[in-house]
Coordinates of C-alpha atoms in Angstrom, one line a residue:
M1086 CA 34.8 167.9 118.5
S1087 CA 32.9 170.8 117.1
A1088 CA 32.8 170.2 113.0
T1089 CA 34.1 173.5 112.8
A1090 CA 37.1 172.6 115.4
M1091 CA 40.6 173.1 114.2
N1092 CA 43.7 171.8 115.4
P1093 CA 46.6 170.0 114.7
A1094 CA 44.2 166.7 113.9
S1095 CA 42.2 168.7 112.0
R1096 CA 44.4 170.1 109.9
A1097 CA 46.4 166.3 109.4
I1098 CA 43.3 164.7 107.8
A1099 CA 42.7 168.3 105.6
L1100 CA 46.3 167.3 104.6
H1101 CA 45.3 163.6 104.1
R1102 CA 42.4 164.6 102.3
L1103 CA 44.1 167.8 100.3
A1104 CA 47.1 165.6 98.8
T1105 CA 44.0 161.9 98.1
D1106 CA 40.9 163.6 96.7
E1107 CA 39.9 166.1 94.0
L1108 CA 38.7 169.1 94.3
D1109 CA 36.0 171.3 91.9
V1110 CA 37.5 174.0 93.9
L1111 CA 41.2 174.7 95.4
V1112 CA 41.7 178.7 96.9
V1113 CA 45.7 179.5 97.7
G1114 CA 45.5 182.7 99.9
G1115 CA 44.0 182.5 102.9
G1116 CA 43.2 186.0 103.9
V1117 CA 39.9 187.1 104.0
T1118 CA 38.5 187.2 100.2
G1119 CA 40.1 183.9 99.6
A1120 CA 38.3 183.1 102.9
G1121 CA 35.6 184.6 102.1
I1122 CA 36.1 182.2 99.0
A1123 CA 36.3 179.4 100.4
L1124 CA 33.2 179.9 101.7
D1125 CA 31.6 181.2 99.3
A1126 CA 32.2 177.9 96.6
V1127 CA 31.6 174.9 99.8
T1128 CA 28.1 176.5 100.4
R1129 CA 27.1 175.9 96.6
G1130 CA 28.1 172.6 97.3
L1131 CA 31.7 171.5 95.8
R1132 CA 34.2 170.4 97.5
V1133 CA 36.7 173.0 98.6
G1134 CA 40.0 173.4 99.8
I1135 CA 41.6 176.4 101.1
V1136 CA 45.8 176.7 101.8
E1137 CA 47.1 179.5 103.0
A1138 CA 51.5 179.9 103.9
Q1139 CA 51.4 181.7 106.5
D1140 CA 48.9 182.1 109.1
W1141 CA 45.3 182.9 108.7
A1142 CA 45.1 186.2 108.3
S1143 CA 48.6 186.9 108.5
G1144 CA 49.0 189.6 105.6
T1145 CA 46.9 192.7 104.9
S1146 CA 43.4 191.2 106.3
S1147 CA 45.2 191.5 109.8
R1148 CA 46.9 194.7 109.6
S1149 CA 43.8 197.1 108.5
S1150 CA 42.4 199.7 109.8
K1151 CA 40.1 197.4 110.9
L1152 CA 37.0 199.4 109.5
I1153 CA 33.9 197.9 107.6
H1154 CA 32.3 200.8 106.2
G1155 CA 31.5 202.8 102.4
G1156 CA 34.9 204.8 102.2
L1157 CA 33.5 208.8 102.1
R1158 CA 36.6 209.3 100.5
Y1159 CA 35.0 207.5 97.4
L1160 CA 32.0 209.4 97.4
Q1161 CA 34.0 212.5 96.7
A1162 CA 36.0 211.1 94.0
L1163 CA 32.2 210.1 92.3
D1164 CA 32.8 206.2 93.0
F1165 CA 28.9 205.3 94.0
K1166 CA 28.9 202.1 92.8
L1167 CA 31.8 201.4 95.3
V1168 CA 30.5 203.4 97.8
N1169 CA 26.9 201.7 97.3
E1170 CA 27.9 198.3 97.0
A1171 CA 30.4 199.4 99.9
L1172 CA 27.2 200.2 102.3
H1173 CA 25.4 197.7 101.3
E1174 CA 28.2 194.6 102.5
R1175 CA 28.5 197.0 105.7
E1176 CA 25.1 196.9 106.0
L1177 CA 24.6 192.7 106.2
L1178 CA 27.9 192.7 108.0
L1179 CA 26.6 194.6 111.0
D1180 CA 22.9 192.7 110.9
T1181 CA 23.0 189.6 109.0
L1182 CA 26.2 187.4 108.3
A1183 CA 28.5 188.8 111.3
P1184 CA 26.5 190.9 114.3
H1185 CA 28.5 189.5 116.7
L1186 CA 32.3 190.6 114.9
A1187 CA 30.6 194.2 113.3
K1188 CA 29.6 196.5 115.2
P1189 CA 28.5 200.3 114.7
V1190 CA 30.9 203.0 115.6
S1191 CA 30.6 206.8 114.9
F1192 CA 33.6 209.5 114.6
L1193 CA 33.2 213.2 113.6
Y1194 CA 34.4 215.0 110.5
P1195 CA 36.0 218.6 111.5
L1196 CA 34.1 221.5 110.0
T1197 CA 37.2 224.8 109.9
K1198 CA 34.4 227.2 108.1
K1199 CA 31.6 229.0 109.6
Y1200 CA 29.2 229.1 106.7
V1201 CA 30.4 227.7 103.2
E1202 CA 31.8 223.6 103.9
R1203 CA 28.6 223.0 106.6
P1204 CA 26.3 222.6 104.0
Y1205 CA 28.6 221.2 101.4
V1206 CA 30.0 218.4 103.6
A1207 CA 26.5 218.2 104.7
A1208 CA 25.1 217.3 101.2
G1209 CA 27.5 213.8 101.1
I1210 CA 27.5 213.0 103.9
T1211 CA 23.8 212.9 103.2
L1212 CA 24.1 211.0 100.2
Y1213 CA 26.4 208.3 102.3
D1214 CA 23.9 207.9 105.1
L1215 CA 20.9 207.5 101.6
M1216 CA 22.3 204.8 99.7
A1217 CA 23.3 202.7 103.1
R1218 CA 19.5 202.6 103.3
L1219 CA 18.3 202.2 100.1
G1220 CA 17.1 198.7 99.6
A1221 CA 19.2 197.7 103.3
K1222 CA 17.9 197.6 106.7
A1223 CA 19.7 200.6 108.6
T1224 CA 21.4 199.7 111.3
S1225 CA 23.2 202.6 112.6
P1226 CA 22.0 206.5 112.9
F1227 CA 21.6 209.0 110.7
H1228 CA 23.8 211.7 110.8
R1229 CA 24.3 214.7 113.2
H1230 CA 25.5 218.6 113.3
H1231 CA 27.5 220.1 115.8
T1232 CA 29.0 223.3 116.9
L1233 CA 32.0 223.4 118.7
K1234 CA 30.6 222.8 122.0
G1235 CA 28.7 219.5 120.9
V1236 CA 32.2 218.4 119.5
Q1237 CA 33.4 218.9 122.5
R1238 CA 31.5 217.3 124.7
L1239 CA 31.7 213.9 122.7
F1240 CA 35.4 214.8 122.7
P1241 CA 36.6 217.1 125.4
D1242 CA 41.0 216.7 124.1
V1243 CA 40.0 218.3 121.0
R1244 CA 41.3 221.6 120.5
P1245 CA 39.0 224.1 120.3
D1246 CA 41.0 226.6 117.9
V1247 CA 41.1 223.6 115.0
M1248 CA 37.2 223.5 114.0
V1249 CA 33.8 225.6 114.4
G1250 CA 32.2 222.5 113.9
A1251 CA 31.6 219.1 112.6
I1252 CA 28.8 216.6 111.1
Q1253 CA 29.2 212.8 113.7
Y1254 CA 28.4 210.1 110.9
W1255 CA 28.4 205.9 111.3
D1256 CA 30.1 203.1 110.3
G1257 CA 31.2 199.9 111.2
R1258 CA 34.2 198.0 112.9
V1259 CA 35.8 195.0 113.2
D1260 CA 37.9 193.1 114.4
D1261 CA 39.7 191.8 110.9
A1262 CA 41.8 188.7 111.7
R1263 CA 39.1 187.3 113.6
L1264 CA 36.0 187.7 110.7
T1265 CA 38.8 185.9 108.6
L1266 CA 39.4 182.9 110.5
T1267 CA 35.2 182.5 111.5
L1268 CA 34.9 182.6 107.4
V1269 CA 37.9 180.1 107.3
R1270 CA 35.9 177.9 110.6
T1271 CA 32.7 178.2 108.9
A1272 CA 34.1 177.0 105.4
V1273 CA 34.8 174.1 107.4
E1274 CA 31.4 173.5 108.8
Y1275 CA 30.4 173.0 105.8
G1276 CA 32.7 170.8 104.7
A1277 CA 36.0 173.2 103.4
L1278 CA 39.3 171.2 103.3
A1279 CA 41.1 174.2 104.9
A1280 CA 45.5 174.3 106.2
N1281 CA 47.4 176.8 106.9
R1282 CA 51.3 177.1 106.8
V1283 CA 51.0 175.3 103.3
R1284 CA 52.9 177.2 100.7
V1285 CA 52.2 176.2 97.3
T1286 CA 55.4 175.8 95.3
D1287 CA 54.2 175.0 91.5
F1288 CA 51.2 174.4 89.8
V1289 CA 49.8 171.4 88.0
K1290 CA 49.1 171.3 84.6
T1291 CA 47.6 169.0 82.2
D1292 CA 47.4 169.5 78.5
G1293 CA 49.1 173.2 79.4
R1294 CA 46.2 173.8 82.5
V1295 CA 46.5 174.3 85.8
S1296 CA 44.8 171.4 87.8
G1297 CA 45.8 172.0 90.8
A1298 CA 49.6 172.8 92.6
E1299 CA 53.0 171.2 94.5
V1300 CA 52.6 172.4 97.9
T1301 CA 55.2 172.1 100.9
D1302 CA 54.0 172.0 104.4
L1303 CA 56.1 174.4 106.7
E1304 CA 55.7 172.4 109.6
T1305 CA 57.4 169.1 108.6
G1306 CA 58.7 169.8 104.6
E1307 CA 56.8 167.7 103.5
S1308 CA 55.5 167.7 99.7
F1309 CA 52.5 166.5 97.7
A1310 CA 49.7 167.8 94.7
I1311 CA 46.5 168.8 94.9
K1312 CA 44.6 168.2 91.6
A1313 CA 41.2 171.1 91.6
N1314 CA 39.4 171.9 88.4
H1315 CA 39.2 174.9 89.1
V1316 CA 42.0 177.4 90.7
I1317 CA 41.6 181.0 92.6
A1318 CA 44.7 182.4 94.1
A1319 CA 43.2 185.3 96.1
A1320 CA 46.6 186.5 97.0
G1321 CA 47.0 190.9 97.7
V1322 CA 50.5 191.7 97.9
W1323 CA 51.3 188.6 96.1
T1324 CA 49.3 188.2 93.4
E1325 CA 52.0 189.0 91.1
A1326 CA 54.3 186.4 92.2
T1327 CA 51.8 183.6 92.1
Q1328 CA 50.8 183.9 89.1
D1329 CA 54.7 183.9 88.1
L1330 CA 54.4 180.0 89.5
A1331 CA 51.7 179.0 86.7
E1332 CA 54.4 180.6 83.7
A1333 CA 51.1 183.2 83.2
E1334 CA 51.4 185.7 80.8
G1335 CA 48.6 187.6 81.2
G1336 CA 47.1 188.7 84.6
L1337 CA 47.2 191.3 86.8
K1338 CA 49.5 194.1 88.0
V1339 CA 49.4 194.9 91.5
L1340 CA 50.9 197.7 93.7
A1341 CA 52.0 197.0 97.1
S1342 CA 51.2 200.3 99.4
K1343 CA 52.4 200.5 103.2
G1344 CA 49.7 201.8 106.0
I1345 CA 50.7 201.7 109.5
H1346 CA 48.1 202.0 112.7
L1347 CA 49.7 203.4 116.5
V1348 CA 47.7 201.8 119.1
V1349 CA 46.7 204.3 122.5
P1350 CA 45.5 203.5 125.4
R1351 CA 42.3 204.4 125.8
D1352 CA 42.3 206.6 129.0
R1353 CA 45.5 208.8 127.2
L1354 CA 42.1 210.6 125.0
D1355 CA 39.3 211.4 126.4
G1356 CA 36.7 210.9 124.1
D1357 CA 33.4 208.7 123.3
V1358 CA 33.8 208.8 119.1
G1359 CA 36.3 208.7 116.4
F1360 CA 37.4 211.0 114.2
I1361 CA 38.2 211.3 110.2
L1362 CA 41.0 213.6 109.0
Q1363 CA 41.8 214.1 105.9
T1364 CA 45.9 214.6 105.1
E1365 CA 47.8 215.1 102.3
K1366 CA 48.8 211.2 101.4
S1367 CA 46.2 210.1 103.4
V1368 CA 42.8 209.6 105.6
L1369 CA 43.7 209.6 109.1
F1370 CA 41.0 208.5 111.5
I1371 CA 41.4 208.0 115.3
I1372 CA 39.1 204.8 116.5
P1373 CA 37.6 204.1 119.2
W1374 CA 37.9 200.7 120.5
E1375 CA 36.9 199.1 124.7
R1376 CA 39.9 199.4 125.8
Y1377 CA 42.5 201.1 123.3
W1378 CA 41.8 203.7 120.0
I1379 CA 43.4 203.0 117.2
I1380 CA 45.0 205.9 114.6
G1381 CA 46.1 205.6 111.4
T1382 CA 47.0 205.2 108.1
T1383 CA 49.2 206.4 106.2
D1384 CA 49.6 205.5 102.0
T1385 CA 52.9 205.4 101.2
P1386 CA 54.8 203.2 98.2
Y1387 CA 56.1 199.6 100.0
V1388 CA 59.6 198.2 97.6
Q1389 CA 60.8 196.0 100.9
D1390 CA 60.0 192.5 101.6
F1391 CA 55.9 192.1 102.3
T1392 CA 55.5 189.0 104.6
H1393 CA 56.1 191.6 107.6
P1394 CA 56.0 194.6 106.9
V1395 CA 56.7 196.8 110.0
P1396 CA 55.9 201.2 110.8
S1397 CA 59.1 203.6 110.8
A1398 CA 60.1 205.8 113.1
A1399 CA 58.8 207.7 110.3
D1400 CA 55.6 206.7 109.9
V1401 CA 54.7 206.9 113.8
D1402 CA 56.5 210.5 113.5
Y1403 CA 54.2 210.9 110.8
V1404 CA 50.5 209.5 112.2
I1405 CA 51.7 211.5 115.6
E1406 CA 51.9 215.1 114.4
H1407 CA 48.7 214.2 112.4
A1408 CA 46.9 213.4 114.8
N1409 CA 48.2 215.7 117.2
V1410 CA 46.4 218.8 115.5
V1411 CA 43.3 217.5 116.5
L1412 CA 43.9 217.2 120.2
S1413 CA 44.7 219.0 123.0
K1414 CA 47.0 216.7 125.3
P1415 CA 49.4 216.0 122.1
L1416 CA 50.3 212.2 121.7
T1417 CA 54.2 211.6 122.2
R1418 CA 56.0 208.0 121.4
D1419 CA 55.7 207.2 125.1
D1420 CA 51.7 207.2 124.5
V1421 CA 52.1 204.6 121.9
I1422 CA 51.6 201.2 123.5
G1423 CA 51.4 198.6 120.0
T1424 CA 52.0 200.0 116.0
F1425 CA 51.2 197.2 113.7
A1426 CA 51.8 197.8 109.3
G1427 CA 49.9 196.2 107.1
L1428 CA 50.0 196.3 103.0
R1429 CA 46.9 197.7 100.5
P1430 CA 47.0 195.2 97.1
L1431 CA 46.3 198.2 95.0
L1432 CA 45.1 197.0 91.6
Q1433 CA 46.6 198.4 88.1
P1434 CA 44.4 198.2 85.7
A1435 CA 46.4 197.2 83.0
T1436 CA 47.5 193.3 83.3
K1437 CA 50.0 191.7 82.4
G1438 CA 50.7 191.8 78.8
D1439 CA 48.2 194.6 78.4
G1440 CA 50.2 197.2 76.0
A1441 CA 47.3 199.4 77.7
Q1442 CA 49.1 202.6 80.0
S1443 CA 48.6 201.7 84.0
T1444 CA 47.5 205.8 84.7
K1445 CA 44.8 204.3 87.6
V1446 CA 45.4 203.2 90.9
S1447 CA 42.0 201.2 92.1
R1448 CA 40.6 200.3 95.3
E1449 CA 38.4 198.4 93.0
H1450 CA 39.0 194.7 92.6
T1451 CA 38.7 192.4 89.2
V1452 CA 39.3 188.7 88.6
T1453 CA 40.6 187.6 85.3
E1454 CA 42.2 184.2 84.1
A1455 CA 45.3 184.5 84.6
A1456 CA 46.7 181.0 83.1
P1457 CA 44.8 179.0 81.6
G1458 CA 42.0 177.7 85.1
L1459 CA 44.4 180.1 86.7
V1460 CA 41.7 182.2 88.5
T1461 CA 42.7 185.5 90.3
I1462 CA 41.6 188.4 92.0
A1463 CA 43.1 190.8 93.6
G1464 CA 42.3 194.9 94.8
G1465 CA 39.2 195.5 95.8
K1466 CA 38.4 196.3 100.6
L1467 CA 37.7 193.7 103.3
T1468 CA 34.0 195.7 103.0
T1469 CA 33.1 193.8 99.8
Y1470 CA 35.6 190.6 100.8
R1471 CA 32.1 188.8 100.1
V1472 CA 31.4 190.4 96.4
M1473 CA 34.5 189.2 95.4
A1474 CA 34.4 185.8 96.5
Q1475 CA 31.1 185.9 95.2
D1476 CA 32.7 186.9 92.0
A1477 CA 35.5 185.1 91.6
V1478 CA 33.7 181.8 92.7
D1479 CA 31.2 183.1 89.5
F1480 CA 34.3 184.1 86.9
A1481 CA 35.4 180.6 87.6
L1482 CA 32.4 178.2 87.0
G1483 CA 31.6 179.9 84.1
E1484 CA 28.0 181.4 83.4
T1485 CA 26.2 178.5 82.7
G1486 CA 28.0 176.6 86.1
A1487 CA 27.0 179.4 88.5
K1488 CA 23.9 179.5 87.4
Q1489 CA 23.5 176.2 87.8
R1490 CA 25.4 176.9 91.1
P1491 CA 24.8 180.0 92.4
S1492 CA 26.1 182.6 95.8
Q1493 CA 24.9 181.8 98.9
T1494 CA 26.8 183.5 100.9
K1495 CA 24.0 186.5 101.5
G1496 CA 21.9 184.6 103.1
T1497 CA 24.6 182.3 105.2
P1498 CA 25.7 183.8 109.0
L1499 CA 28.7 183.0 109.6
L1500 CA 29.7 181.0 113.1
G1501 CA 28.4 182.1 116.5
A1502 CA 25.7 184.1 115.0
A1503 CA 23.2 182.0 115.4
G1504 CA 21.7 182.8 119.1
Y1505 CA 24.5 185.5 119.5
R1506 CA 22.4 188.0 120.2
A1507 CA 19.3 185.6 122.7
L1508 CA 23.1 185.5 124.3
Y1509 CA 24.0 189.3 124.3
A1510 CA 20.6 190.1 126.0
A1511 CA 21.5 187.5 128.7
A1512 CA 25.2 188.7 128.7
D1513 CA 24.7 190.4 132.7
T1514 CA 24.3 186.9 133.8
L1515 CA 24.9 184.2 131.8
G1516 CA 29.2 184.2 133.6
A1517 CA 27.5 184.5 137.2
E1518 CA 29.0 180.7 137.7
F1519 CA 32.5 181.5 137.4
G1520 CA 32.7 185.3 138.4
W1521 CA 32.4 186.9 135.5
D1522 CA 30.4 190.3 135.3
G1523 CA 28.4 191.4 131.9
T1524 CA 31.4 193.2 130.7
R1525 CA 33.5 190.0 130.6
V1526 CA 30.9 187.9 128.8
R1527 CA 30.9 190.8 126.9
H1528 CA 33.9 190.8 125.4
L1529 CA 33.7 187.7 125.1
L1530 CA 30.4 187.0 123.3
D1531 CA 31.7 190.0 120.6
R1532 CA 34.7 187.4 119.8
Y1533 CA 32.9 184.2 119.2
G1534 CA 29.3 185.0 119.1
S1535 CA 26.9 182.3 120.8
E1536 CA 30.5 179.5 120.7
F1537 CA 31.1 181.4 123.9
N1538 CA 29.2 178.2 125.1
T1539 CA 31.8 176.4 123.6
L1540 CA 33.9 177.6 126.3
V1541 CA 31.6 177.7 129.2
A1542 CA 31.5 174.0 128.7
Q1543 CA 35.9 173.8 128.4
C1544 CA 35.7 175.9 131.7
R1545 CA 32.8 173.3 133.5
E1546 CA 35.6 170.3 132.3
Q1547 CA 38.5 172.3 133.9
A1548 CA 38.1 175.1 136.0
D1549 CA 41.0 177.2 136.1
L1550 CA 40.5 177.2 132.7
A1551 CA 37.8 180.5 134.0
K1552 CA 40.6 182.6 135.6
P1553 CA 41.9 185.8 134.2
L1554 CA 45.5 185.3 132.3
E1555 CA 47.5 186.6 135.3
H1556 CA 49.5 189.1 133.0
A1557 CA 47.1 190.2 130.5
P1558 CA 43.6 190.2 132.3
D1559 CA 41.4 191.3 129.6
Y1560 CA 41.8 187.8 128.1
L1561 CA 40.7 184.3 129.9
R1562 CA 43.0 180.3 130.0
A1563 CA 40.7 179.0 128.7
E1564 CA 40.3 181.4 125.4
I1565 CA 44.3 180.6 124.5
G1566 CA 43.3 176.9 125.4
Y1567 CA 40.7 177.8 123.3
G1568 CA 43.0 179.5 120.3
C1569 CA 44.6 175.7 119.9
T1570 CA 41.9 173.4 120.3
H1571 CA 39.1 175.6 118.0
E1572 CA 40.7 177.7 115.7
G1573 CA 44.4 176.3 114.4
A1574 CA 46.8 177.7 115.8
L1575 CA 50.2 176.4 115.9
H1576 CA 52.4 178.7 117.2
L1577 CA 52.7 181.0 120.3
E1578 CA 52.6 183.6 117.2
D1579 CA 49.4 182.5 116.5
L1580 CA 47.7 183.2 119.6
L1581 CA 49.4 186.7 120.6
V1582 CA 48.8 188.1 117.3
N1583 CA 46.0 186.9 115.6
R1584 CA 43.5 184.6 117.8
T1585 CA 44.6 187.8 120.6
R1586 CA 45.7 190.8 120.2
L1587 CA 47.8 190.8 123.1
T1588 CA 51.3 192.4 120.9
Y1589 CA 49.9 195.4 120.4
E1590 CA 47.6 196.0 122.4
I1591 CA 49.8 196.5 126.0
A1592 CA 52.7 198.1 126.1
D1593 CA 54.9 194.6 126.6
S1594 CA 53.2 193.5 123.5
G1595 CA 51.6 189.8 126.0
L1596 CA 55.8 189.3 127.4
A1597 CA 55.0 189.3 130.8
A1598 CA 51.9 186.5 130.1
L1599 CA 54.3 184.5 127.6
P1600 CA 54.9 182.0 129.8
E1601 CA 51.7 180.9 131.2
I1602 CA 50.4 181.0 127.9
A1603 CA 53.0 178.4 126.6
D1604 CA 52.0 176.2 129.5
L1605 CA 48.4 176.3 127.9
A1606 CA 49.6 175.7 124.6
A1607 CA 52.2 173.5 125.6
E1608 CA 48.9 171.1 127.1
R1609 CA 47.0 171.2 124.0
L1610 CA 49.4 170.9 121.4
G1611 CA 51.7 168.2 123.1
W1612 CA 55.3 170.2 122.5
S1613 CA 58.2 168.5 124.1
D1614 CA 59.9 170.9 126.3
A1615 CA 62.6 172.8 124.0
R1616 CA 59.8 172.9 121.6
R1617 CA 57.5 175.5 124.1
Q1618 CA 60.5 176.9 124.8
A1619 CA 62.1 177.6 121.0
E1620 CA 57.9 178.8 120.9
V1621 CA 58.7 181.1 124.0
D1622 CA 61.9 182.1 122.0
A1623 CA 60.6 183.0 118.3
Y1624 CA 58.2 185.1 119.8
T1625 CA 60.8 187.4 122.2
A1626 CA 62.2 187.8 119.5
R1627 CA 60.0 189.0 116.6
V1628 CA 58.4 191.7 120.1
Q1629 CA 62.4 192.3 120.0
A1630 CA 62.9 192.5 116.0
E1631 CA 59.8 194.9 115.8
R1632 CA 60.3 197.8 118.7
A1633 CA 64.1 198.0 116.4
A1634 CA 62.0 198.6 113.1
A1635 CA 60.0 200.7 114.8
S1636 CA 63.2 203.3 115.6
E1637 CA 65.0 202.9 112.0
P1638 CA 64.5 206.3 109.8
D1639 CA 63.2 204.5 106.9
D1640 CA 60.9 201.8 105.5
A1641 CA 64.6 199.7 104.1
A1642 CA 66.0 200.1 107.4
A1643 CA 63.2 199.3 109.2
A1644 CA 62.7 195.4 107.4
A1645 CA 66.0 194.8 107.9
A1646 CA 65.9 194.9 111.7
R1647 CA 62.9 193.4 111.5
G1648 CA 64.3 190.3 109.5
A1649 CA 66.9 189.3 112.0
A1650 CA 63.8 187.3 113.5
P1651 CA 63.6 184.1 112.3
E1652 CA 60.9 182.4 110.8
V1653 CA 58.0 181.2 113.7
T1654 CA 58.1 177.7 111.7
D1655 CA 61.6 177.1 112.6
A1656 CA 60.6 176.1 115.8
A1657 CA 58.6 173.5 115.2
S1658 CA 61.4 171.4 114.5
A1659 CA 62.3 171.6 118.1
G1660 CA 59.8 168.8 118.3

């Protein structure tokens, strides 16, 4: 088995070593920031462990707009430092770190006034393009100007009466959950110990200093202690709750802001590019993917349970209403095949226990020592995860330690990046033995990179794995098997939500494909018939609860509807 393979057997080994070894760094939180911290620390030669209470990326890091971008709106706010940093990280992901996962995508910035607006907007986007090119290799074209006729050629379904033209500019997109999972697997490749479904219940202290954590394996209910010289919490919207476990008098204050997205079939809108639209609450993106459009987002305070945020009916109607401003064939609820909601961790500059007024909420990140031995990091954005990770590890090690063991991640490609471009060049012929066309192979390469070769090897060992899923033919049976044997999936939910995106990519949320997927998972994960049925029931209940939530008028009612579904770990007790 590959050193990067994550499965129940490798998880059991990791749990044993977490309980018996003493670590240099324990990372709490398996979102993109925590995964980045684990990779940063382990590639400095440190002994590293990372635990996540749910599945990898199951929080904010699987529910974002899936963009890697500098942020035009931050440029409007004159936040040049944040934009410059994010643009350079965008280029690094597109060119070096994850070219198999991160792809350029273009957007139209609509112009509504004939003469005054174009020079002003063009000046800002020109600066945006130039900042991306300063000291970095450019991966995307320079922006382009379009008249209304030019816009109609690129996006025939645009309303002709709402703009006089547009400026087309480029940013990047990424499958956020796969990026996070790939970071974890790359960290494991370099020696990190990784375990999902492990909750921190308390922090261990030695002479008043945090020196580890008490954790519970949610799959078995077993508890144990992990010893570590440094503990770094990257808990997102759970930052304050995590700090409270250490009885921290200081620490960071974080507000949760909900952002929702709708998924619409690609053929519903006739267009080849995306849109960026200003709304009274946020920025709305219409983002093209191969088989669908992702449309969002909102930006509203959220005070319900953080574990399972869901869109309400009001959220869905809001996004449809604002997208329809530019669409000649207005969307309706019937066009929506999926939805998802995530919580942004918005950092307040004042720390807990600090008398300063919290007058500004920022997307920039901050690192602090919330309690002796406990470093916490919050804020930031998906694009800048690597910089955040580097800052967190530097802070934990101190100035001298950071100089002795500097970060290596700027030059460390993620799993699957090496050899990706060579395989992509041969995509039209690589799948001939299985009857896969170039489109199928490119889909696989853009999900797995050079790990494509591992899927091929599995298909050679078991021929039926090369076939598509009967009721979800965009995915191969091999991808489900690989999710169990190499990507750490423990439940059906893990496979349908974060290993694939069937939960929102098709109208039935993958329910028709569920029996076939359950059979594949049961065979690889050693489930009994009772456990298999419990997993099917758990995922079905989740889908039903999320559908019910989307019909509720507000956050409180939607959260109550989603809460009707049991936690997926309850299925583990079925054996």
